[in-house]
GROMACS .gro file of C-alpha atoms in nm:
model
   95
    1MET     CA    1   0.002  -0.001  -0.003
    2HIS     CA    2   0.152   0.330  -0.110
    3SER     CA    3   0.093   0.639   0.111
    4ASN     CA    4   0.184   0.998   0.054
    5GLN     CA    5   0.270   1.036   0.421
    6PRO     CA    6   0.637   1.008   0.507
    7ASN     CA    7   0.753   0.720   0.721
    8PRO     CA    8   0.832   0.874   1.066
    9ASP     CA    9   1.096   0.607   1.129
   10LYS     CA   10   1.325   0.736   0.849
   11SER     CA   11   1.618   0.950   0.967
   12TYR     CA   12   1.608   1.192   0.674
   13ARG     CA   13   1.774   1.522   0.733
   14ILE     CA   14   1.848   1.835   0.534
   15LEU     CA   15   2.205   1.928   0.578
   16LYS     CA   16   2.334   2.280   0.505
   17LEU     CA   17   2.708   2.241   0.421
   18GLN     CA   18   2.996   2.486   0.448
   19SER     CA   19   3.006   2.486   0.064
   20GLY     CA   20   2.664   2.640   0.063
   21GLU     CA   21   2.490   2.332  -0.073
   22GLU     CA   22   2.185   2.186   0.084
   23ILE     CA   23   2.134   1.815   0.069
   24ILE     CA   24   1.872   1.575   0.181
   25THR     CA   25   1.992   1.239   0.293
   26LYS     CA   26   1.940   0.948   0.525
   27ILE     CA   27   2.200   0.961   0.820
   28THR     CA   28   2.315   0.604   0.880
   29GLY     CA   29   2.561   0.681   1.154
   30ARG     CA   30   2.818   0.899   1.320
   31LYS     CA   31   3.160   0.782   1.421
   32ASN     CA   32   3.509   0.936   1.460
   33LYS     CA   33   3.374   1.291   1.389
   34LYS     CA   34   3.232   1.167   1.052
   35VAL     CA   35   2.870   1.159   0.943
   36TYR     CA   36   2.762   0.862   0.728
   37LEU     CA   37   2.520   0.949   0.444
   38ASP     CA   38   2.302   0.719   0.234
   39LYS     CA   39   2.176   0.841  -0.103
   40PRO     CA   40   2.249   1.213  -0.060
   41MET     CA   41   2.067   1.439  -0.304
   42ILE     CA   42   2.135   1.807  -0.360
   43ILE     CA   43   1.829   2.031  -0.344
   44LYS     CA   44   1.798   2.270  -0.640
   45SER     CA   45   1.533   2.531  -0.709
   46LEU     CA   46   1.446   2.725  -1.022
   47SER     CA   47   1.213   3.015  -1.066
   48GLN     CA   48   0.991   3.003  -1.378
   49THR     CA   49   0.757   3.280  -1.501
   50ASP     CA   50   0.444   3.191  -1.689
   51MET     CA   51   0.290   3.389  -1.972
   52PHE     CA   52   0.086   3.592  -1.724
   53GLY     CA   53   0.396   3.704  -1.532
   54ARG     CA   54   0.339   3.482  -1.232
   55THR     CA   55   0.659   3.335  -1.090
   56LYS     CA   56   0.661   2.979  -0.962
   57GLU     CA   57   0.946   2.806  -0.785
   58ILE     CA   58   1.020   2.452  -0.885
   59THR     CA   59   1.227   2.228  -0.654
   60PHE     CA   60   1.405   1.917  -0.776
   61LEU     CA   61   1.669   1.682  -0.647
   62LYS     CA   62   1.997   1.580  -0.811
   63GLU     CA   63   2.229   1.301  -0.708
   64TRP     CA   64   2.508   1.448  -0.492
   65LEU     CA   65   2.736   1.155  -0.572
   66SER     CA   66   2.735   1.216  -0.934
   67TYR     CA   67   2.937   1.005  -1.186
   68THR     CA   68   2.988   0.716  -0.939
   69PRO     CA   69   2.799   0.394  -0.856
   70ALA     CA   70   2.850   0.473  -0.482
   71THR     CA   71   2.535   0.550  -0.294
   72THR     CA   72   2.694   0.605   0.046
   73THR     CA   73   2.964   0.834   0.173
   74LYS     CA   74   3.097   1.002   0.485
   75ILE     CA   75   3.176   1.363   0.549
   76PRO     CA   76   3.346   1.541   0.842
   77GLU     CA   77   3.096   1.665   1.099
   78THR     CA   78   3.258   2.007   1.080
   79PHE     CA   79   3.151   2.031   0.717
   80VAL     CA   80   2.787   2.049   0.833
   81ILE     CA   81   2.659   2.397   0.931
   82ALA     CA   82   2.308   2.302   1.020
   83TRP     CA   83   2.075   1.996   1.038
   84HIS     CA   84   1.699   2.009   0.978
   85VAL     CA   85   1.401   1.774   0.950
   86PRO     CA   86   1.263   1.794   0.599
   87THR     CA   87   0.899   1.884   0.522
   88PRO     CA   88   0.667   1.600   0.423
   89ASP     CA   89   0.658   1.726   0.067
   90LEU     CA   90   1.041   1.716   0.039
   91THR     CA   91   1.045   1.372   0.195
   92CYS     CA   92   0.795   1.248  -0.061
   93LEU     CA   93   1.001   1.397  -0.346
   94TYR     CA   94   1.317   1.223  -0.204
   95ASP     CA   95   1.136   0.888  -0.173
   0.00000   0.00000   0.00000
């Protein structure tokens, strides 16, 4: 059964990185001042104007680990500026 509601057991987080990037990922662990990420995706937004002059923002996700078959990685904890719980809409987009 498919539901639009996010699974509350998932440990998805939005990470704001020192590079300025924002990624959504599943945190799988923390060890030796490293954060272990599973399937990190970078959050991108575009503004689009329709023929009536109304602006609409479109959010999409792009693989953060581009050009590699790897789906997991680790980064230094100090590379993360902020951690946040994603909205249900972003969680559904990520799923």
